[in-house]
GROMACS .gro file of C-alpha atoms in nm:
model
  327
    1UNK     CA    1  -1.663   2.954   1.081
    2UNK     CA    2  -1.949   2.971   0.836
    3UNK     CA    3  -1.786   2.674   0.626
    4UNK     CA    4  -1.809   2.466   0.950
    5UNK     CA    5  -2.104   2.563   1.107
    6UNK     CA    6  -2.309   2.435   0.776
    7UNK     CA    7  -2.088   2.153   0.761
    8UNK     CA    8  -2.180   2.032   1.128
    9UNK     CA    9  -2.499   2.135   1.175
   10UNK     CA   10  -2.752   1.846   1.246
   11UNK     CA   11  -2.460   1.641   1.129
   12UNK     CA   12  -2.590   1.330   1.316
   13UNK     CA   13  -2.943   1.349   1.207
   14UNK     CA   14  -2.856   1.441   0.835
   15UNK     CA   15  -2.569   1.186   0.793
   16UNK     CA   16  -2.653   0.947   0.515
   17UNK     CA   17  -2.574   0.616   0.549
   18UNK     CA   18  -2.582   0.382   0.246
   19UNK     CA   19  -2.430   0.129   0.058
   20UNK     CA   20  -2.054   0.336   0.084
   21UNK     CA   21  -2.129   0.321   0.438
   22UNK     CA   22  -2.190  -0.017   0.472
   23UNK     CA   23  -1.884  -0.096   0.266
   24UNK     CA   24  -1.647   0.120   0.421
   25UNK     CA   25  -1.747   0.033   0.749
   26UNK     CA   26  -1.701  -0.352   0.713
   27UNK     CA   27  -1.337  -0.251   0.535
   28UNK     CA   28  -1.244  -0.090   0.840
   29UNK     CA   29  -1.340  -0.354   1.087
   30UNK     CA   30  -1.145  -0.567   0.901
   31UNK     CA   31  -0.809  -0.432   0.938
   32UNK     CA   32  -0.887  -0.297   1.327
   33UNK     CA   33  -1.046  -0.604   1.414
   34UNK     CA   34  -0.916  -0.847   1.208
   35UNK     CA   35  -0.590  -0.736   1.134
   36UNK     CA   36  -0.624  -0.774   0.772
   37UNK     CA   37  -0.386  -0.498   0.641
   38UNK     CA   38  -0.527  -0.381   0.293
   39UNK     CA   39  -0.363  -0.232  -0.040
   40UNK     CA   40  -0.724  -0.190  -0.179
   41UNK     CA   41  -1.079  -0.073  -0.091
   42UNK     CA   42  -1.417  -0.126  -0.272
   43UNK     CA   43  -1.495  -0.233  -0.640
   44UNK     CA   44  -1.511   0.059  -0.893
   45UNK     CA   45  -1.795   0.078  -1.140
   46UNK     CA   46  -1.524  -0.029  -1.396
   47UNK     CA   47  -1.502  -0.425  -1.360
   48UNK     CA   48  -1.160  -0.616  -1.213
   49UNK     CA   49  -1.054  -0.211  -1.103
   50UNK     CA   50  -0.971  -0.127  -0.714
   51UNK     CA   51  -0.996   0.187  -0.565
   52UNK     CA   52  -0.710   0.251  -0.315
   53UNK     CA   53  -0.726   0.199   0.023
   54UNK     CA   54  -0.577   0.517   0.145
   55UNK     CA   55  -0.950   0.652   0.258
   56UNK     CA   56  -1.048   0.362   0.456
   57UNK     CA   57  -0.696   0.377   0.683
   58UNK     CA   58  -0.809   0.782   0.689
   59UNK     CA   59  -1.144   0.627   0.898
   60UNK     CA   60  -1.003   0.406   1.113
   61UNK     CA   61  -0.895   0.716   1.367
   62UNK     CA   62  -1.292   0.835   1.386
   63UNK     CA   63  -1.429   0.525   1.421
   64UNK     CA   64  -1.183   0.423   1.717
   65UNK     CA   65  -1.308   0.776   1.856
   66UNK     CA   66  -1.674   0.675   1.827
   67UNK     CA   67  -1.615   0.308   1.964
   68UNK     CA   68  -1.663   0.184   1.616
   69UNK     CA   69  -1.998   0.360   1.579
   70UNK     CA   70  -2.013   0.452   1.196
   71UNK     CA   71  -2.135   0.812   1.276
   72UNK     CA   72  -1.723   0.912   1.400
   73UNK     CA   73  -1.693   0.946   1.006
   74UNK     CA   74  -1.861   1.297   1.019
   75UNK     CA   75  -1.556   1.466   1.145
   76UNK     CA   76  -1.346   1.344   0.856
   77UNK     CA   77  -1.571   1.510   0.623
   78UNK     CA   78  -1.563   1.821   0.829
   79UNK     CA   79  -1.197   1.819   0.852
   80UNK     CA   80  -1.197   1.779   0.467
   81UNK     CA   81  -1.458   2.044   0.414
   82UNK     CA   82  -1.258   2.316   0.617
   83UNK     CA   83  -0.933   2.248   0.450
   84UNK     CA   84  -1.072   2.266   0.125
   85UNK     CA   85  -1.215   2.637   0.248
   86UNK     CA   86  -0.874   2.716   0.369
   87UNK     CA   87  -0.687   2.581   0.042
   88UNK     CA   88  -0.905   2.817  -0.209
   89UNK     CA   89  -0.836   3.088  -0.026
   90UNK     CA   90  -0.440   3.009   0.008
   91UNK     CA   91  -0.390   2.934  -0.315
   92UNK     CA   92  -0.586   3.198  -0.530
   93UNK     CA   93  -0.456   3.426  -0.262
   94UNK     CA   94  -0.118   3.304  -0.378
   95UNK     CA   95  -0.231   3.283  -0.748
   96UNK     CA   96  -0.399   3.594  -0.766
   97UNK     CA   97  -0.526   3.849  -0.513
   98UNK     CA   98  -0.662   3.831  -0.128
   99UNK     CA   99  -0.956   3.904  -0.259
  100UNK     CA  100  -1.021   3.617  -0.481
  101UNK     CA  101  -0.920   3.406  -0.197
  102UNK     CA  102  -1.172   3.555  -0.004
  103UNK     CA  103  -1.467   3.468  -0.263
  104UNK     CA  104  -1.378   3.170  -0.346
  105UNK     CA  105  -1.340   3.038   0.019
  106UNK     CA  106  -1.659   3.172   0.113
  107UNK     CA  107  -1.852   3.009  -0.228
  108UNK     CA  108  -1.692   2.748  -0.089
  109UNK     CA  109  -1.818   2.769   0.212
  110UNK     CA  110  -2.209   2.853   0.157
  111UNK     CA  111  -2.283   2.692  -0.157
  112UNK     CA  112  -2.562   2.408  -0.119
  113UNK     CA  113  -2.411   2.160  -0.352
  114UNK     CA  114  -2.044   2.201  -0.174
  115UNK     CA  115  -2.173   2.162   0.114
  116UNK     CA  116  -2.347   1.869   0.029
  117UNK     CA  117  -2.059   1.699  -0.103
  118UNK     CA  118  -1.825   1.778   0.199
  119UNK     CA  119  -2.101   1.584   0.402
  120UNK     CA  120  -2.124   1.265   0.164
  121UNK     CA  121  -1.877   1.035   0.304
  122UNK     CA  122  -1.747   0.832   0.070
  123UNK     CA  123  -1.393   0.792  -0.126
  124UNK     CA  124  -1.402   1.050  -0.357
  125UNK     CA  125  -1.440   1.286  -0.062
  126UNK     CA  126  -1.086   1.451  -0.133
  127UNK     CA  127  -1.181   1.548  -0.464
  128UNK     CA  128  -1.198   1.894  -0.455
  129UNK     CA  129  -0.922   1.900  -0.248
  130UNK     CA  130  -0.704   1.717  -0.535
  131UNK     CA  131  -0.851   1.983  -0.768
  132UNK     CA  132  -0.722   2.266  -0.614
  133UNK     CA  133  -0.374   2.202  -0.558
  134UNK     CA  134  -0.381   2.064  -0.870
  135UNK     CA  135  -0.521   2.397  -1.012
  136UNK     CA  136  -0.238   2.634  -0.793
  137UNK     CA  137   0.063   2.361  -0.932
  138UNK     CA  138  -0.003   2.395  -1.322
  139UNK     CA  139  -0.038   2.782  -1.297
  140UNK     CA  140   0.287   2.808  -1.092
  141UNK     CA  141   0.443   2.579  -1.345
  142UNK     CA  142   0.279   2.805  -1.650
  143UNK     CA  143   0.473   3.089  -1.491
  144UNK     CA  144   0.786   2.926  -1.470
  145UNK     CA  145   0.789   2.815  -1.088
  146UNK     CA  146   0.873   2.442  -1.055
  147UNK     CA  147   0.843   2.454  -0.672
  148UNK     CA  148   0.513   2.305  -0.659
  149UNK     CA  149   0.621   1.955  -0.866
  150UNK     CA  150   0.653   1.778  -0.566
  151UNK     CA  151   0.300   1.859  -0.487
  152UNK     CA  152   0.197   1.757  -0.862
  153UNK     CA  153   0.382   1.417  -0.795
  154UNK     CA  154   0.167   1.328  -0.493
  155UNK     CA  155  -0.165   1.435  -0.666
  156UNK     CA  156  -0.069   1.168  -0.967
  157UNK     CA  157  -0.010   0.934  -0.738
  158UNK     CA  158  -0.321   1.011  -0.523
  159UNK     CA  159  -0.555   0.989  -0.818
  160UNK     CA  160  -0.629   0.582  -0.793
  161UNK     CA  161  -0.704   0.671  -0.404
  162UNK     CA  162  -0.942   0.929  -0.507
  163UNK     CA  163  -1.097   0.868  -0.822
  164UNK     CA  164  -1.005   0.749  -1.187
  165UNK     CA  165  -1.216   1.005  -1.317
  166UNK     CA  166  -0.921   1.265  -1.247
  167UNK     CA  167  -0.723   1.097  -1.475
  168UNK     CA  168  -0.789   1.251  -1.808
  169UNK     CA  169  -0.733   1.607  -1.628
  170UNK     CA  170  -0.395   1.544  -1.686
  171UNK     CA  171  -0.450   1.641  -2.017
  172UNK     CA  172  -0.379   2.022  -1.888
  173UNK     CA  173   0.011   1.904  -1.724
  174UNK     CA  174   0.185   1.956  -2.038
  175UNK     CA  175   0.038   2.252  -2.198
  176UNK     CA  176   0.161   2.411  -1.819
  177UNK     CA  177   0.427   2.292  -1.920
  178UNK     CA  178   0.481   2.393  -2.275
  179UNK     CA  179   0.412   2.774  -2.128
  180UNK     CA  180   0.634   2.762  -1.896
  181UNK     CA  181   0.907   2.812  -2.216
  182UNK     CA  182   1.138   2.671  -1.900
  183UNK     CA  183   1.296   2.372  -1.841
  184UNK     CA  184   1.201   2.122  -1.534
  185UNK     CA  185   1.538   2.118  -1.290
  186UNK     CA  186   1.694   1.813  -1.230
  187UNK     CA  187   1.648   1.887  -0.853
  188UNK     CA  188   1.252   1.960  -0.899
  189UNK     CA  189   1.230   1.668  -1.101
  190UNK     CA  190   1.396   1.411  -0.854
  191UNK     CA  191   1.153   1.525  -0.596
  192UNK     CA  192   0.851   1.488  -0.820
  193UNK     CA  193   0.910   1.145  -0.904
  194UNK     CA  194   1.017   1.052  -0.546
  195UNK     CA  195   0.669   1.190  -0.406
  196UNK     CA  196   0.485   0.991  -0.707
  197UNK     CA  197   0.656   0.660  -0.627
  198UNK     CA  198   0.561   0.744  -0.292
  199UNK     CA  199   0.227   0.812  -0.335
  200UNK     CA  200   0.166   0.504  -0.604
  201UNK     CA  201   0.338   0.247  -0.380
  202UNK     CA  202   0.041   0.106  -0.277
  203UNK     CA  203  -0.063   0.051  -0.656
  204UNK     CA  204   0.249  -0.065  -0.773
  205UNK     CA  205   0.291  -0.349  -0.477
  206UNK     CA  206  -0.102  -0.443  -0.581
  207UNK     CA  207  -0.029  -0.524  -0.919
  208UNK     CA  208   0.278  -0.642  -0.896
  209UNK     CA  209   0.152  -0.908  -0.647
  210UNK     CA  210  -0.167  -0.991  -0.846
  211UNK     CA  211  -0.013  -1.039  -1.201
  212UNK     CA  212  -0.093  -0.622  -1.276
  213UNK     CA  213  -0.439  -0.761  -1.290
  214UNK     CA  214  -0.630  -0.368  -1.262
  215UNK     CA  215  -0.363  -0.275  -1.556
  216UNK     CA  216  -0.492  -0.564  -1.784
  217UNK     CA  217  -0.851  -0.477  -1.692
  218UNK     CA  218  -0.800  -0.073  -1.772
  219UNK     CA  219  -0.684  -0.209  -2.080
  220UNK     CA  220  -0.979  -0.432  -2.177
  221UNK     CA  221  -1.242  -0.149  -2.030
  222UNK     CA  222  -1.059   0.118  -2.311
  223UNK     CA  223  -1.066  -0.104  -2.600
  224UNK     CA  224  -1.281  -0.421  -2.605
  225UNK     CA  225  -1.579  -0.160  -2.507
  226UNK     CA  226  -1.841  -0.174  -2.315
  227UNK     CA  227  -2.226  -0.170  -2.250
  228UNK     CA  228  -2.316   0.249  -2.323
  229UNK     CA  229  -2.281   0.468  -2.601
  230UNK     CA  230  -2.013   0.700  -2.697
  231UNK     CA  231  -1.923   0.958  -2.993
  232UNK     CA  232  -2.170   1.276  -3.044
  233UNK     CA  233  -2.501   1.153  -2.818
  234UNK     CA  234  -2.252   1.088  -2.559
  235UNK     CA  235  -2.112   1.395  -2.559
  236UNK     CA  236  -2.410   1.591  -2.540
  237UNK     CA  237  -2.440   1.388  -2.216
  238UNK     CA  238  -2.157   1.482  -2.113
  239UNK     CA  239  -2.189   1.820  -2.140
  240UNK     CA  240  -2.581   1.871  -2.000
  241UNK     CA  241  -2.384   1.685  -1.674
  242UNK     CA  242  -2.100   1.928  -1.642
  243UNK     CA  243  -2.377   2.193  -1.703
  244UNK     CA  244  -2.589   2.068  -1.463
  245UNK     CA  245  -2.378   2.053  -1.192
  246UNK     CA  246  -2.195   2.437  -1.294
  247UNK     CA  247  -2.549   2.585  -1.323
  248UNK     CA  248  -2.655   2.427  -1.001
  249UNK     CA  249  -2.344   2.606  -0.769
  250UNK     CA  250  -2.482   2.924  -0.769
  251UNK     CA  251  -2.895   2.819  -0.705
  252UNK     CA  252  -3.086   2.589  -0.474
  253UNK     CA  253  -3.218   2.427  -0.785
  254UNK     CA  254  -3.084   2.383  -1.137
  255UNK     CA  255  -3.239   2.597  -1.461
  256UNK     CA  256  -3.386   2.411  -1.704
  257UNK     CA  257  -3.220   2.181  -1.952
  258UNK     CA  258  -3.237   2.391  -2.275
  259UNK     CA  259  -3.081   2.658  -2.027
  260UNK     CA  260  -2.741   2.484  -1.843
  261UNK     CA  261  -2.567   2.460  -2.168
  262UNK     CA  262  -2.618   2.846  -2.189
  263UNK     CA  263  -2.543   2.894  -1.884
  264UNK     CA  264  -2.185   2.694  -1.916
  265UNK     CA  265  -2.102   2.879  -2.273
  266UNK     CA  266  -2.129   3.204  -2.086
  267UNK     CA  267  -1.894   3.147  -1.779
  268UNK     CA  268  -1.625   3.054  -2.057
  269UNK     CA  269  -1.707   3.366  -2.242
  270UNK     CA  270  -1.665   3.574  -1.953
  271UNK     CA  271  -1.325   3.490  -1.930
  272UNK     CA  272  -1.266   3.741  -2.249
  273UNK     CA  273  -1.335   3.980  -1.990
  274UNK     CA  274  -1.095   3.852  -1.712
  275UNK     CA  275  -0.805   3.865  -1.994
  276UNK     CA  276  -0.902   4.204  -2.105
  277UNK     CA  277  -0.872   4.365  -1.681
  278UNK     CA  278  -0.541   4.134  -1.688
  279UNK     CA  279  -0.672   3.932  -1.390
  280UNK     CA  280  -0.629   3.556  -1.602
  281UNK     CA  281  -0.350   3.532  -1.881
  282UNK     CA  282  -0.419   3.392  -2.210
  283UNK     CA  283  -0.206   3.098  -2.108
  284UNK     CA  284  -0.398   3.093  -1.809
  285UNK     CA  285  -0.745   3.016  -2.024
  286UNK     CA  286  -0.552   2.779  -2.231
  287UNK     CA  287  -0.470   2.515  -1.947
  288UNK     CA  288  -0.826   2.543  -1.770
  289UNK     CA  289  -0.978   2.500  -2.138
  290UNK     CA  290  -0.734   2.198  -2.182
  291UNK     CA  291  -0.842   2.071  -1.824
  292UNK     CA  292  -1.223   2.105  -1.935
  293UNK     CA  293  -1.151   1.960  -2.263
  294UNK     CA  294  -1.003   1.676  -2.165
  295UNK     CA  295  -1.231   1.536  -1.891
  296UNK     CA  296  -1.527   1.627  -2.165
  297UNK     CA  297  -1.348   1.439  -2.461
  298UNK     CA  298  -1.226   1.115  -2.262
  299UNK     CA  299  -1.556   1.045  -2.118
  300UNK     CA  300  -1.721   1.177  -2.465
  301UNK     CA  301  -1.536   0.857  -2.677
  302UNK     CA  302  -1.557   0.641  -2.371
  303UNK     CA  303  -1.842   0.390  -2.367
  304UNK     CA  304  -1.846   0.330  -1.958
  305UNK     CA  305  -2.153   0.450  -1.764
  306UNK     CA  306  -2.096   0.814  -1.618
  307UNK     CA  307  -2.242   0.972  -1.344
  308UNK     CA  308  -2.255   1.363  -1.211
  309UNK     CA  309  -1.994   1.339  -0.986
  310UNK     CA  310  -1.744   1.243  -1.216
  311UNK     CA  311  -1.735   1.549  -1.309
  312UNK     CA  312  -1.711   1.774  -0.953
  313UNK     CA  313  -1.344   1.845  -1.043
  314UNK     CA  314  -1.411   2.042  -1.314
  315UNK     CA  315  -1.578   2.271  -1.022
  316UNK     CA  316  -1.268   2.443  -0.927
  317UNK     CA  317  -1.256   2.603  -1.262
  318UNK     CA  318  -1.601   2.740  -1.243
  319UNK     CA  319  -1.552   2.847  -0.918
  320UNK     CA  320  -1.211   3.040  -0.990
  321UNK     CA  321  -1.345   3.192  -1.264
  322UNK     CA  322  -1.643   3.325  -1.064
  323UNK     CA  323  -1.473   3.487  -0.799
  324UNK     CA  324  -1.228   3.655  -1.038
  325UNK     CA  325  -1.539   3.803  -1.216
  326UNK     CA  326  -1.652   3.898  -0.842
  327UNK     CA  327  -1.315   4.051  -0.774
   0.00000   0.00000   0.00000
């Protein structure tokens, strides 16, 4: 109730609408009025690359409801919003204890910057979402429980809908694995690539009908280069960004630069203690270290322009670790 009252309130004089909004909004008149059915949505930042077009069709319901009026949007973002409160709760719950369910659905409830992204309509809206059911599937896999593969397949599969930038998360899928000290069954494994085919249909049909054309351009963006800087002074931009955006969760406004870093180094030191009171397994640390590592390193040796939000799934682990500490 607290999640959704912040998430609604003044939600028609506070709603921000931009460039996104113009683009999404001109995407979904034309496949309702038009009848233009659509594989892809807007331009990424990453020339000749699509994102999906799996948000836009998620519009088209509110806008019909608001007689095409733009502002119908709203309620997607507070449907999104109050699942995301539900699924930290069900899943540490599951993971864990009640209790960390409880604290980490209600930081996700009251915390300015969540709240701010639950109201920012645009694609990578399900982003946190992804991140979490991400999160619950590689610790069930780490502990030897293939049930939740299925779900793993349609996150893969969802990540060109959402965002590219959840790519190099991946990273953390076969260290899960490698703890598990199980093998996959066939049965598990059958579903997981049904639900990824599924889920990349869309993808697969695009390239296939344009010559793989966003293939060839990943391709060129990872090794002809491009326009920014990479290696060492990247990284230390990468880093002050995941820093800013960890330090800012738990204040209105974010400490000072020479402080973030500090503050970041800490939260992962505090997870000595969290090992020590047997609430996280070492194992445990190891994939959300190999999650963090490898967003930090791929965008660290990548030379493509990077921006905050790139890095809001990385959140999740911040937040777990947080309400484990409250716990």
């Amino acid at each position: 109730l607290i999640g959704l009252f912040f998430r609604s309130y003044q939600v028609v004089e506070r709603f921000e609408f931009a460039h996104d909004g113009d683009l999404y909004s001109w995407i979904v008149k034309d496949v309702v009025v038009n009848h233009h059915s659509r594989l892809i949505g807007q331009l990424t930042s990453a020339p000749g690359i699509f994102i999906g077009s799996l948000f836009y069709y998620l519009l088209i319901p509110f806008f019909l409801l608001s007689n095409m009026d733009p502002i119908g949007v709203v309620l997607l973002g507070i449907f999104v919003g109050i699942f995301t409160i539900l699924s930290y709760y069900f899943t540490l719950s599951k993971l864990f204890n009640r209790s960390v369910g409880i604290f980490a659905a209600f930081l996700q409830a009251v915390l300015i910057p969540t709240i701010g992204f639950d109201r920012w309509i645009v694609p990578t809206l399900p982003t946190k979402l992804w991140a979490i059911w991400y999160l619950y599937s590689l610790i069930m896999i780490s502990r030897g429980n293939f049930s939740t593969l299925p779900i793993l397949g349609i996150l893969i599969g969802l990540i060109w809908q959402i965002h590219l930038a959840l790519f190099p998360a991946l990273l953390a899928l076969p260290v899960a694995l490698f703890l598990s000290h199980k093998k996959p069954p066939l049965k598990q494994m059958l579903f997981f690539l049904a639900t990824f085919f599924i889920t990349s249909t869309p993808l697969i049909l695009f390239e296939m009908r344009h010559n793989f054309m966003q293939s060839l351009s990943l391709t060129a963006n990872l090794t002809e280069g491009g326009v920014g800087e990479n290696g060492f002074p990247k990284l230390i931009q990468v880093l002050n960004m995941v820093a800013k955006n960890t330090s800012s969760l738990l204040q209105p406004y974010s400490l000072p630069e020479n402080m973030r870093l500090l503050f970041l180094f800490l939260i992962v030191a505090l997870t000595f203690i969290l090992i020590k009171n047997k609430l996280l397994k070492v194992g445990e640390v190891i994939i959300l270290l190999a999650w963090f590592l490898g967003v930090v390193s791929f965008f660290s040796f990548s030379d493509t322009s990077i921006s905050e939000y790139y890095f809001s799934n990385l959140e999740i682990i911040f937040i777990t670790i947080i309400s484990l500490l409250l716990t």
